[in-house]
């Protein structure tokens, strides 16, 4: 009970420090009204005028605010600190290439770019920038090739050891005592990529930071000078192994059994607390022939890994990294341990599918067996609910327990028949209650939608090319991409994939979109239209330029493209987008492109990227770090984080790009999940 209002309350000045003791709305309103009436007519008019002005200003700025909001939510889940009890926050082939494939990609502009600031996002009228691509197929299954039957799985790579490792200059980490105390920051998370929420402001580096990123004089200058003559494959393979060993050394020393290494502070961060980097890396070690490292990691899985934990995990991330990693390891090694663990985590993830719509929740507590959406919405991310199928289907295939496949296939069935697609393009969110798309109007091949498209094709391949709905959706989507999202830059005619936001074209492309050349090439290899390969070749060139045109030789997280010929530069990088998280997508596509074309330029491009990683992200004590600024070679700004996908994907694709053993994980026998874990293609059912 509140005490009765003091007699003098009504007369109190609003600023009276005592007034809060009487938290009574009625009296406060009376007091306000009395105060209002006490004002002169002029004062009242002035206040009303100011309020009206504020309202008009708010209305005028509404589009830009919502645009910013949209831009942020494009790629990020805000994870609450205590959500997970963690310290991170918020929100052999004969290529089936068609003749057109020989066409050279569009020429590109010179290597230097304007620094950071670019023109504001512009909406480009269609027309001259639309690349000439072949007409869409009119029939559903016009061109299916026979697939070679899968044979037994391959062993590890030929571990031919070569020359001694050459050390490149490395990022020098801060001494332990030098580390500034970490301020609590809001972090946005997209697939393990933790991005500072306040991206638009890039504070100048502290003295310590500057010291940490300034490249040291190379021990062996030749090692950092761009290679005039490409080294032979064995040297490149060994360089990848060296990179892996260097990363692993620090993970082992400072983060063993934890989710991610923080190489600068020589510590670790937890996301799910499940040894994410270790599990994500298992098959890479096997493929690279790093037997000792693999044996140690296996032993940790056997003795330490337990999924019986009261922890919320993200369904998608856990599926692609942990379930996918364990299944892949089981197939490569035949070791029952990995299958047992895969079954354990797979069954613990199943509660996510218990929703009114059967569209899974984003989060599951693997200890309690409960699932829920993020706190702030009942929506799930489209890519997340449609990029868990390869893994769940494989789990059913191998265990002969249909529950996993049934749940995952149901999601695809629902999305297949769902209205609201735009020529095959899907919105970024889907509601777990209604099962309908939500937040419609934004279409992207980047964050939140990307792997939907990838998994349409890959599920079709995994299942022996028998599931027509998947193929239909994939073909339609690629036509939608060509029609609405593919454009060319004005200056150098670089082909890129932009975004559509409420019917306005935005010439913005996430680095994530660089998975697309590889996926298009894989489709063409499997008999899909030749113009898919044409587009793959062109987009591959663009992704390459996203690295080549940066001063560090590393791509930014997001690129914008110039549409006007007069702009002078093709690629524009905004200050908030200059970071590099050691992502794999371009290397992934280079791997596919090399396997299908045998054009050694793709290997050379990959080699250049590895050199740049070694030069700007390698930490001297061990590990590699994400960096803040790909435009500043003098101060790339280490972020003190090595994402698990650097070992799970980036280095694996590099190795597979350089190996001459083209039967190693043949793309006619394996399909890679979106975290680069190879899963077998199922034998086709008898016709
Ligand atoms: C990985 O977790 C997967 O490749 C995912 O599909 C996209 N993002 C990261 C790597 O960038």
XYZ file of C-alpha atoms in Angstrom, residues 53-71 439-440 501-502 504:
24
model
C 8.428 19.964 -34.561
C 9.872 16.932 -32.784
C 7.082 14.746 -34.147
C 7.726 15.919 -37.699
C 11.452 15.314 -37.324
C 10.824 11.832 -35.955
C 8.528 11.021 -38.862
C 11.048 12.303 -41.358
C 13.863 10.222 -39.925
C 11.746 7.089 -39.663
C 12.844 5.510 -42.990
C 16.504 5.892 -42.224
C 16.075 4.511 -38.740
C 14.199 1.490 -39.979
C 16.715 1.070 -42.747
C 19.510 0.984 -40.221
C 17.597 -1.412 -38.080
C 17.024 -3.594 -41.072
C 20.645 -3.476 -42.024
C 9.514 -9.446 -42.239
C 8.873 -9.815 -45.929
C 14.841 -4.248 -50.116
C 11.172 -3.455 -50.598
C 14.704 -1.193 -54.179
